[in-house]
PDB file of C-alpha atoms and ligand atoms in Angstrom:
ATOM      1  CA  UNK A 120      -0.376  23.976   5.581  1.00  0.00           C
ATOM      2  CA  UNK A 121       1.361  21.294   3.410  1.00  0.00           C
ATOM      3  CA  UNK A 122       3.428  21.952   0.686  1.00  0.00           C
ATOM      4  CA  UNK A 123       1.511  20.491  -2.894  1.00  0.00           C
ATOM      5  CA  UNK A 124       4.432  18.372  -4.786  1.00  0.00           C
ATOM      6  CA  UNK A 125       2.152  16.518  -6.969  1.00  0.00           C
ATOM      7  CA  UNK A 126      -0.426  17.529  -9.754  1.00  0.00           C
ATOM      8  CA  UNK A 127      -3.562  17.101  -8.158  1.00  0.00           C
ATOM      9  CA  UNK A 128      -5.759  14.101  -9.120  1.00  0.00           C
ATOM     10  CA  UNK A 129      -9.370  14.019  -8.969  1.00  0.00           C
ATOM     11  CA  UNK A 130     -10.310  11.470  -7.062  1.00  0.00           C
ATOM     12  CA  UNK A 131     -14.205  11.416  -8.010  1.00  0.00           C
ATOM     13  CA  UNK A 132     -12.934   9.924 -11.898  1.00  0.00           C
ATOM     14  CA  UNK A 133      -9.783   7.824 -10.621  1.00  0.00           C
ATOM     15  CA  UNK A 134     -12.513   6.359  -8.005  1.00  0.00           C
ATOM     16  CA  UNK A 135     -14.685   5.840 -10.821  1.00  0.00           C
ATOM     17  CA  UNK A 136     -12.225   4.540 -12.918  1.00  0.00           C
ATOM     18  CA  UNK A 137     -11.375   1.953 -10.129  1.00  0.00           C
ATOM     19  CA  UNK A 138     -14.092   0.763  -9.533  1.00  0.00           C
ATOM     20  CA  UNK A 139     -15.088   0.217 -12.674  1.00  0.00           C
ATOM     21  CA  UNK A 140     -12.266  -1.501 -13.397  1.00  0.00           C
ATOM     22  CA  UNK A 141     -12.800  -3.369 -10.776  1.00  0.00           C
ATOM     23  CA  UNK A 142     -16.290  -4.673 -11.715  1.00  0.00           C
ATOM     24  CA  UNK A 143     -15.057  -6.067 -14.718  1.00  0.00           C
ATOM     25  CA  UNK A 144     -12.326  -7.789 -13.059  1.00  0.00           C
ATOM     26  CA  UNK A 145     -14.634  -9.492 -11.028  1.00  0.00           C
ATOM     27  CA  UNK A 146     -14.001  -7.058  -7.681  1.00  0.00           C
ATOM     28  CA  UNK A 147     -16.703  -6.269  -4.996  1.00  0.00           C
ATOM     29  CA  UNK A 148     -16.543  -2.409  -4.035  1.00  0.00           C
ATOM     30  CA  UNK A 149     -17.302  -1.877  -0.675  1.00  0.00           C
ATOM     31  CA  UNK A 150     -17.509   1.769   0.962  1.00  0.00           C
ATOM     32  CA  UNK A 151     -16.245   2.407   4.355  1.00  0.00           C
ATOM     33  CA  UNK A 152     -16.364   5.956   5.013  1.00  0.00           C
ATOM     34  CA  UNK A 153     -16.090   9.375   3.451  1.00  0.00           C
ATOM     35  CA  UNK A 154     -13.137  11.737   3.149  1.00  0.00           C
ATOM     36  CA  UNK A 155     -14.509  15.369   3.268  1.00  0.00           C
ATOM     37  CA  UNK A 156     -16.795  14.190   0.501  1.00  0.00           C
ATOM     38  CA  UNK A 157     -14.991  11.703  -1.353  1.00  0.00           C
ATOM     39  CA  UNK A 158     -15.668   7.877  -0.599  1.00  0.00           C
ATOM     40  CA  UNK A 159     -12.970   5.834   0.970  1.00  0.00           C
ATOM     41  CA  UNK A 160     -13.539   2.265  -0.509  1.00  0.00           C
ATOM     42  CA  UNK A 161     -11.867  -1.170  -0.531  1.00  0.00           C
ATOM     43  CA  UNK A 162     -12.021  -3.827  -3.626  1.00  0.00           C
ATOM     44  CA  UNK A 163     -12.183  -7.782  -2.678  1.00  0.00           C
ATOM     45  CA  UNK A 164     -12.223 -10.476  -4.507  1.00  0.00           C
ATOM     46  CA  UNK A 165     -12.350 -14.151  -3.294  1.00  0.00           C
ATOM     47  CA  UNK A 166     -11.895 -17.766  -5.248  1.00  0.00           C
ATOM     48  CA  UNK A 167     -12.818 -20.916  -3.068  1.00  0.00           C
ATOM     49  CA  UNK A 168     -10.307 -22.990  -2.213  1.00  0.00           C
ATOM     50  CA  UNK A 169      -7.005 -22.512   0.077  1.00  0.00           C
ATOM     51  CA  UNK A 170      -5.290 -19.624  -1.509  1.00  0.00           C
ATOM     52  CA  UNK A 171      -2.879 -16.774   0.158  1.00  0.00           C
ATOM     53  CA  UNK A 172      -4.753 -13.534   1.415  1.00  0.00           C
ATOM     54  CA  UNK A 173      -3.254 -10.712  -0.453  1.00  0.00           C
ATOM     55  CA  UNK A 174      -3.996  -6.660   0.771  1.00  0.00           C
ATOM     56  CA  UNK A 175      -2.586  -4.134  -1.285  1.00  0.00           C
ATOM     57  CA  UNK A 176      -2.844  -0.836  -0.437  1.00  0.00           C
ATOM     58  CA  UNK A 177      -2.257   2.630  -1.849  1.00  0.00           C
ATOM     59  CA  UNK A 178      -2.885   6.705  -2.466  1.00  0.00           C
ATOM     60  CA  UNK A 179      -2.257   7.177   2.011  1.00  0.00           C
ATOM     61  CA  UNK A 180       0.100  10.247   0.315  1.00  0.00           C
ATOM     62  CA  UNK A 181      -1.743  12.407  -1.755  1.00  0.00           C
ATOM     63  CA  UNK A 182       1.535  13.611  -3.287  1.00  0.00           C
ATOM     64  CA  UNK A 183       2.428  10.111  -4.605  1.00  0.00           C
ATOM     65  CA  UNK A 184      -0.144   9.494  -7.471  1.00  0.00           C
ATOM     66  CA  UNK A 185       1.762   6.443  -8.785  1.00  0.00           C
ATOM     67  CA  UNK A 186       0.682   3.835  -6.568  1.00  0.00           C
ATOM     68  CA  UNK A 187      -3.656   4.476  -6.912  1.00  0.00           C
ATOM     69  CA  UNK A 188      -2.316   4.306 -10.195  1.00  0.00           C
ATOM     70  CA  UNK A 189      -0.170   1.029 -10.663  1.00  0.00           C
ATOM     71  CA  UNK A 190      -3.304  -0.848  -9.138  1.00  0.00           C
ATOM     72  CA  UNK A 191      -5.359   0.412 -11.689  1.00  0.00           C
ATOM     73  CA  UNK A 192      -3.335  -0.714 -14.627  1.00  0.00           C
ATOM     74  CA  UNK A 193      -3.026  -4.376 -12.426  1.00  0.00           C
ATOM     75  CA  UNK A 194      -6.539  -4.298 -12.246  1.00  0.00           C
ATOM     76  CA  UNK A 195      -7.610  -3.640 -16.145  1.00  0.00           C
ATOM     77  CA  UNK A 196      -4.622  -6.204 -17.185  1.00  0.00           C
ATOM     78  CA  UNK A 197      -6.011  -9.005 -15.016  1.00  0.00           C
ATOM     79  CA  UNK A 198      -3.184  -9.588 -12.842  1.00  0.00           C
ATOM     80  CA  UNK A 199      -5.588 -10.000  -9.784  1.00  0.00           C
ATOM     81  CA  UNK A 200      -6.719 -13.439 -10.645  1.00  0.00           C
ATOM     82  CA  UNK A 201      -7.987 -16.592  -9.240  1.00  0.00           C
ATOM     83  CA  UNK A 202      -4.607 -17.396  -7.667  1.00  0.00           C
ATOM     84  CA  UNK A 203      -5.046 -15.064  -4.293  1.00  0.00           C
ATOM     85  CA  UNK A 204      -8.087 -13.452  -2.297  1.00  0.00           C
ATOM     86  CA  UNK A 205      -7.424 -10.129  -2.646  1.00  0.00           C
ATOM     87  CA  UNK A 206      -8.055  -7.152  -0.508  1.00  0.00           C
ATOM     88  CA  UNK A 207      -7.463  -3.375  -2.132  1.00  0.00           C
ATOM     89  CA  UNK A 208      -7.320  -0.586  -0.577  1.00  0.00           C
ATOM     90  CA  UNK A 209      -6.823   1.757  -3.470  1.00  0.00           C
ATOM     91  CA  UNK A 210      -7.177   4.942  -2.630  1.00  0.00           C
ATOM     92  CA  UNK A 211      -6.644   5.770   0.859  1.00  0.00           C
ATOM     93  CA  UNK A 212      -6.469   9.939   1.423  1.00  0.00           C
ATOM     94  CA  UNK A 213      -8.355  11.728  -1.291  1.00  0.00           C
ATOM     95  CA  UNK A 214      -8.553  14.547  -0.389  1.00  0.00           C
ATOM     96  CA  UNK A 215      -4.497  14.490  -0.125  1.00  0.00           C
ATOM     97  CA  UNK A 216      -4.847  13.131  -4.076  1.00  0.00           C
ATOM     98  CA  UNK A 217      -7.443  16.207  -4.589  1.00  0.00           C
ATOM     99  CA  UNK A 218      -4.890  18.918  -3.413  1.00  0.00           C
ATOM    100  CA  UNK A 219      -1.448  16.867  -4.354  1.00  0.00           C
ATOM    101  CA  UNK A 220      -0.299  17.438  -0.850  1.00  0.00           C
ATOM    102  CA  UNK A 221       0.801  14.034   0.872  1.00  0.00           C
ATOM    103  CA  UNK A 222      -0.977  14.872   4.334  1.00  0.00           C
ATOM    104  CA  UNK A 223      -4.740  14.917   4.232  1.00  0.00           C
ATOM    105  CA  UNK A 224      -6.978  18.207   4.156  1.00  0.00           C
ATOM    106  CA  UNK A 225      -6.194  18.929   8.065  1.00  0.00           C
ATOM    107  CA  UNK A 226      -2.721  18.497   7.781  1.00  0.00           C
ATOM    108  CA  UNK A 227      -2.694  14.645   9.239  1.00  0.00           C
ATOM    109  CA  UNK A 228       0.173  12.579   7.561  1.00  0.00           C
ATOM    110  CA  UNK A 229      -2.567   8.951   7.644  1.00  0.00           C
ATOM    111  CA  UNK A 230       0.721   7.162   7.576  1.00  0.00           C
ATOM    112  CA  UNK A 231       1.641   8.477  11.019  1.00  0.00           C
ATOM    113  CA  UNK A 232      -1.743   7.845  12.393  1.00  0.00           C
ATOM    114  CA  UNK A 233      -2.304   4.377  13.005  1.00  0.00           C
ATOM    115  CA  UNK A 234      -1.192   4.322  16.568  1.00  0.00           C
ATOM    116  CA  UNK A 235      -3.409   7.604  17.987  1.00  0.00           C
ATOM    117  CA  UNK A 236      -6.318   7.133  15.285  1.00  0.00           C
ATOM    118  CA  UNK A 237      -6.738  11.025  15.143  1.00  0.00           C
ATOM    119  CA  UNK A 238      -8.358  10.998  11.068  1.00  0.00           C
ATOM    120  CA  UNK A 239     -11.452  10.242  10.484  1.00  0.00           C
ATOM    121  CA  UNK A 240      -9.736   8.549   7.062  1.00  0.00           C
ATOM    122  CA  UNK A 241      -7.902   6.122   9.565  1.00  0.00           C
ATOM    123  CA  UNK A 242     -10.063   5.249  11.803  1.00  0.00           C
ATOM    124  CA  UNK A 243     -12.739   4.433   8.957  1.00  0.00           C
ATOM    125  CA  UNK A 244      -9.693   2.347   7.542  1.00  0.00           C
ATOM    126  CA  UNK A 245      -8.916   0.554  10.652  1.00  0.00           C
ATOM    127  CA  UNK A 246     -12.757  -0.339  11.218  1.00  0.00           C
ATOM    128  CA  UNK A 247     -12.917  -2.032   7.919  1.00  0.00           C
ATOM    129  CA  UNK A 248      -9.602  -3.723   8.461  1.00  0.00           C
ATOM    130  CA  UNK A 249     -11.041  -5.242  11.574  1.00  0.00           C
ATOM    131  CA  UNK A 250     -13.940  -7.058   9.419  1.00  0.00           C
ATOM    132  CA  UNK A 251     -10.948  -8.718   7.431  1.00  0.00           C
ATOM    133  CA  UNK A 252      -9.222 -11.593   8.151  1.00  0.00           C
ATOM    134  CA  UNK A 253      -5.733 -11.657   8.430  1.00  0.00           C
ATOM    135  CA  UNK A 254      -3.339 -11.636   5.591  1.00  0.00           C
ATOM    136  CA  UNK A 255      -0.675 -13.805   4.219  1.00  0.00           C
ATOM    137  CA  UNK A 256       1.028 -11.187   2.826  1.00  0.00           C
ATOM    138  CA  UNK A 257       0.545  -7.169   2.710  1.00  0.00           C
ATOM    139  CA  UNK A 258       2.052  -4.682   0.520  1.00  0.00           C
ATOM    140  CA  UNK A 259       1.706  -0.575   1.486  1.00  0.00           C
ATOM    141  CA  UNK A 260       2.505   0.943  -1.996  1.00  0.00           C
ATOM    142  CA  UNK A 261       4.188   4.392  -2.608  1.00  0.00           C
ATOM    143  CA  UNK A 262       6.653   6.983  -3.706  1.00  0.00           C
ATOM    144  CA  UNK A 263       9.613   8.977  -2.210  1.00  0.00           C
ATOM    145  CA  UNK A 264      10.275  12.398  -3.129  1.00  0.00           C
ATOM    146  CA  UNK A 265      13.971  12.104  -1.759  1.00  0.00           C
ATOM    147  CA  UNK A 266      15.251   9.013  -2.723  1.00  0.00           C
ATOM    148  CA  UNK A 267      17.539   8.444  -5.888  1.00  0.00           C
ATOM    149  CA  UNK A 268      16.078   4.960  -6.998  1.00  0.00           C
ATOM    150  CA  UNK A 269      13.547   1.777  -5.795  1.00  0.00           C
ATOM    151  CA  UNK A 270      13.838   0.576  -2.434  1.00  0.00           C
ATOM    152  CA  UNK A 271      11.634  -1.597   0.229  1.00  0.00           C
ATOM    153  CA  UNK A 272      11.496  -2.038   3.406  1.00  0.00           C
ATOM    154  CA  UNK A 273      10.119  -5.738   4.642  1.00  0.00           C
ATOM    155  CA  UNK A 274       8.293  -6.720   7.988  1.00  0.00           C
ATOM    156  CA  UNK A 275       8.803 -10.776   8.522  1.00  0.00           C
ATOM    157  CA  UNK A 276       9.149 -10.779  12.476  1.00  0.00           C
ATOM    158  CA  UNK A 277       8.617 -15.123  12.038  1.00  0.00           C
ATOM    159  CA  UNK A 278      11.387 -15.348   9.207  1.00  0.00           C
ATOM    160  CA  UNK A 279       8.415 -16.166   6.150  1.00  0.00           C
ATOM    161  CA  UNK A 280      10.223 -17.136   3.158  1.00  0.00           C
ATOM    162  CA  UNK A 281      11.347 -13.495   1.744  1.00  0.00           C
ATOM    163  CA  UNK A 282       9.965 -11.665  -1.254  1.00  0.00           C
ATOM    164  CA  UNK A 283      12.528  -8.552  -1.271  1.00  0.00           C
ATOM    165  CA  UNK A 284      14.682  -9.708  -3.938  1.00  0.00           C
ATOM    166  CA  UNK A 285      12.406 -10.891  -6.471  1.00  0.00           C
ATOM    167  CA  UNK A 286      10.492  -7.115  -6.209  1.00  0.00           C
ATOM    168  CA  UNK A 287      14.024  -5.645  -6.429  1.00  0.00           C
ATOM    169  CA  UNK A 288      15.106  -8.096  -9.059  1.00  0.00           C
ATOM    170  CA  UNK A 289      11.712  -6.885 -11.307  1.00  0.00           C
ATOM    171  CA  UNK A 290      12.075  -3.321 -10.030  1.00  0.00           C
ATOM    172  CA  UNK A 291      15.305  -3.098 -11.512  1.00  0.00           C
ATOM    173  CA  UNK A 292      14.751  -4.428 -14.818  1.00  0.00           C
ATOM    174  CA  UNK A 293      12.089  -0.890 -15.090  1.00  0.00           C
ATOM    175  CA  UNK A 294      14.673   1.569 -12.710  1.00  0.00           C
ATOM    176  CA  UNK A 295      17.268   1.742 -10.803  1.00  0.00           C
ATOM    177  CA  UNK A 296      17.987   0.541  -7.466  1.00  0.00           C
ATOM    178  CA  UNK A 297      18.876   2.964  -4.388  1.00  0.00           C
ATOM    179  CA  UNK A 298      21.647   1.154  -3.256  1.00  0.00           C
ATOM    180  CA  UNK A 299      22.714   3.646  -0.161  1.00  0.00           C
ATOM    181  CA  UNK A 300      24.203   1.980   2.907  1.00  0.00           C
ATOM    182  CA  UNK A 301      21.880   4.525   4.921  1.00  0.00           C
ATOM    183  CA  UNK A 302      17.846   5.119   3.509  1.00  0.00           C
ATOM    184  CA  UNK A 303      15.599   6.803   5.551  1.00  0.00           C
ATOM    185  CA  UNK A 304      18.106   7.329   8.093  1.00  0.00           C
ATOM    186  CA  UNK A 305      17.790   3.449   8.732  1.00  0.00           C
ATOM    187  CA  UNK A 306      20.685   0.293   7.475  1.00  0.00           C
ATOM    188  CA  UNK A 307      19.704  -1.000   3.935  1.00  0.00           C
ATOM    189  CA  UNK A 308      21.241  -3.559   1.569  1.00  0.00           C
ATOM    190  CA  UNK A 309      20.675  -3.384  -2.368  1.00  0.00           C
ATOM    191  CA  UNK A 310      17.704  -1.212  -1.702  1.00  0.00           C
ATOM    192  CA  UNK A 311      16.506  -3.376   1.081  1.00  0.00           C
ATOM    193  CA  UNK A 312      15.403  -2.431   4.625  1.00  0.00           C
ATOM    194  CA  UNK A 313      14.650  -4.244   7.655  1.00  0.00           C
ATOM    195  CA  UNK A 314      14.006  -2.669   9.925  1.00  0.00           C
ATOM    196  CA  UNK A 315      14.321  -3.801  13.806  1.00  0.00           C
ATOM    197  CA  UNK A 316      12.235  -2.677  16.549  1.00  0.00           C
ATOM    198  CA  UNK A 317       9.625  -3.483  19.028  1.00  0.00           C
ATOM    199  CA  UNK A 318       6.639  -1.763  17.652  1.00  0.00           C
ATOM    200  CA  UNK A 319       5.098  -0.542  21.028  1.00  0.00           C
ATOM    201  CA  UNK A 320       7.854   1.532  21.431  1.00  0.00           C
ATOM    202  CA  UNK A 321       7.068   3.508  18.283  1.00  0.00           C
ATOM    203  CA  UNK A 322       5.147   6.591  19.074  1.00  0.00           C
ATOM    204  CA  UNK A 323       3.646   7.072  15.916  1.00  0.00           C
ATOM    205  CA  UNK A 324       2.286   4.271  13.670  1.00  0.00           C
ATOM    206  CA  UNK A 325       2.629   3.910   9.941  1.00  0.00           C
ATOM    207  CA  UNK A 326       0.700   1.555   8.442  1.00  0.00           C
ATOM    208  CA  UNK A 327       2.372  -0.857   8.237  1.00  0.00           C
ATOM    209  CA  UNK A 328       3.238  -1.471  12.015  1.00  0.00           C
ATOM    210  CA  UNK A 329      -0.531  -1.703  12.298  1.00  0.00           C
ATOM    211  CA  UNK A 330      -0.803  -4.222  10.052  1.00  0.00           C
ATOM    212  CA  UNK A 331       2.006  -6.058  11.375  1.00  0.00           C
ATOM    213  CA  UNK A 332       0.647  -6.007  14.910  1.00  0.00           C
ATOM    214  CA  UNK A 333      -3.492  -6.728  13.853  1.00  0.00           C
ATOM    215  CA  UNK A 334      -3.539  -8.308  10.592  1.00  0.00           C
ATOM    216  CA  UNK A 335      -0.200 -10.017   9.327  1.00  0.00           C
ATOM    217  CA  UNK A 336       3.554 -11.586   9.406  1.00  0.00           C
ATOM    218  CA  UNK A 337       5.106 -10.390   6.178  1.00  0.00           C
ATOM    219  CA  UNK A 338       4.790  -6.987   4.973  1.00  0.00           C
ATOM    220  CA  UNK A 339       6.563  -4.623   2.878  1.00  0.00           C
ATOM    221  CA  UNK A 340       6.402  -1.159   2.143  1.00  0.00           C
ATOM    222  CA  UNK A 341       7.801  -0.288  -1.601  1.00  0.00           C
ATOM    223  CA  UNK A 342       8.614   2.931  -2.858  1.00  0.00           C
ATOM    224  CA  UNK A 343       9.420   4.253  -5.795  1.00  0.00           C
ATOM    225  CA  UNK A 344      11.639   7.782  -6.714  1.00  0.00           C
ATOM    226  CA  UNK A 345       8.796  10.708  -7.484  1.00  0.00           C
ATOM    227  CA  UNK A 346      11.910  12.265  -9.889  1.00  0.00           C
ATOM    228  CA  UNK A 347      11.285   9.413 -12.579  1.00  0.00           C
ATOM    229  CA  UNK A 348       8.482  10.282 -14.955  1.00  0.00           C
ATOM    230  CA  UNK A 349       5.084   8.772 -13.864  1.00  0.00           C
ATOM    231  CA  UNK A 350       4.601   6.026 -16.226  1.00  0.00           C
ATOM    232  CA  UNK A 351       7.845   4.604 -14.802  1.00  0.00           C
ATOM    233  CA  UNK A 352       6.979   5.143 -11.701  1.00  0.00           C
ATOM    234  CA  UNK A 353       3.909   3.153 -12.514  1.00  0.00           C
ATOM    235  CA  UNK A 354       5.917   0.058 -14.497  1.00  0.00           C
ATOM    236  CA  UNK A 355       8.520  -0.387 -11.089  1.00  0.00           C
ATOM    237  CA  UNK A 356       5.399  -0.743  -8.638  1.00  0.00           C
ATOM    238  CA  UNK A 357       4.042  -2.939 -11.171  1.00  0.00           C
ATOM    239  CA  UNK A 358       7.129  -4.946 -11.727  1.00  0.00           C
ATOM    240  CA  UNK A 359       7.571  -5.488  -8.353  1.00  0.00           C
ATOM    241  CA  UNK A 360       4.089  -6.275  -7.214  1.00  0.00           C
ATOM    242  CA  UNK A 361       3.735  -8.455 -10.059  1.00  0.00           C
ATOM    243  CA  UNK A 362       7.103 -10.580  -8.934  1.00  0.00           C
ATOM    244  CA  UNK A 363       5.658 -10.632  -5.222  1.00  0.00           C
ATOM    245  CA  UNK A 364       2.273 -11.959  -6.094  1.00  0.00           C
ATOM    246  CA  UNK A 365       3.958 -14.315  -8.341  1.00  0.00           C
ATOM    247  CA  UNK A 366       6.251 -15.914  -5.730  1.00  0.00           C
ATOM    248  CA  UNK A 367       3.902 -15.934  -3.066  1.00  0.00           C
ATOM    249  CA  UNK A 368       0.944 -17.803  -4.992  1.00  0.00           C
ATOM    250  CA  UNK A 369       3.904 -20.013  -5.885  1.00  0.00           C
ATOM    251  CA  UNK A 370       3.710 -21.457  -2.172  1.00  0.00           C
ATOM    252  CA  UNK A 371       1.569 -24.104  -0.902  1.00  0.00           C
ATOM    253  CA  UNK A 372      -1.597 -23.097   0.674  1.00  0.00           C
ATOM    254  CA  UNK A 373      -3.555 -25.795   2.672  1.00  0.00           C
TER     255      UNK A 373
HETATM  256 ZN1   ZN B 608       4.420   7.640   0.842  1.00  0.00          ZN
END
């Protein structure tokens, strides 16, 4: 059985909540399966015209309530906007969110899953990613119970013009910075991590391997430390999402 961390959240009124949200910000819900009674649901929202594809995900820990909630606040102040199509996936274990344990209600950590497919939340997730097209640039958003301050890791097998150090420079401004040699047992720089490694070789899939190998060529994985009080948990993964939509819509999109 998994250890609870985090206060439970109900995921029935922060679904609600999202959605709603979402409406108003000009979002299209759209269901894609059900997690022992909860809906699993992603948010889109297209504009015409060449922009970058933007998927955000978050909540695949159900002891990390900051990141379901970070998307909400960017969702009621606007910041999803006509510069990006955007693809949210906010709220991806809730039953792990309804019992504040980060694996989901048969023990399953999602975020080891996307290799073998063995949750039903997964594979519902990896059906609906297959409808999508591919992305420009996805972010998996979350916490760490361990870790003493912000960090990333970042996925850019082709060399993509890099948006870790404007997300660390905006993370920092709210927190600090882990700035171990070591994180995760893997080399990091000023709270940086790039990791190395052919991904077939990886027995179990996070995430954001899967994405890397179906759906896109940058991708980063941020996490904030669970020891900071929530709302500043909330402001870094807002700081730092904010800075990496901000560069990327900065490009040049044909
Ligand atoms: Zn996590």
């Amino acid at each position: 059985m998994s250890a609870v961390k985090a206060a439970p959240v109900d995921p029935l009124a922060l679904g609600a909540r999202l959605e709603s949200a979402g409406a108003t910000a000009g979002f299209r819900s759209e269901p894609f399966g059900d997690s022992g009674g909860f809906p699993l649901f992603a948010l889109t929202r297209h504009t015409r015209g060449p922009r970058p594809r933007i998927y955000v995900s978050a909540g695949i820990h159900g002891d990390e309530p900051g990141p379901p909630l970070a998307l909400l606040s960017l969702i009621e102040s606007g910041e999803f906007d006509g510069r990006a199509v955007w693809f949210i996936c906010p709220m991806l274990n809730p039953q792990g969110l309804a019992r504040g344990t980060r694996e989901n209600a048969s023990g399953t950590d999602q975020n080891r899953d996307y290799r073998h497919l063995a949750s039903p939340e997964v594979r519902a997730h990896v059906r609906w990613l297959a409808r999508q097209p591919n992305f420009d640039l996805a972010v998996c958003v979350h916490e760490d119970w361990e870790s003493a301050g912000f960090y990333l890791y970042e996925l850019n097998p082709d060399g993509r013009p890099s948006l870790a150090d404007p997300m660390i420079a905006a993370a920092s401004r709210v927190c600090a910075i882990d700035q171990s040699p070591t994180i995760e047992g893997r080399e990091a720089k000023g709270g940086v991590i790039r990791p190395t490694f052919n991904p077939l070789e990886r027995e179990k899939w996070p995430e954001s391997i899967y994405l890397q190998v179906n759906h896109t060529r940058l991708s980063y994985t941020i996490e904030t430390p669970s020891s900071l009080p929530l709302a500043t948990r909330v402001e870094a993964l807002r700081a730092a999402l904010k800075a990496a939509f901000a560069a990327i819509c900065a490009g040049t999109w044909a």
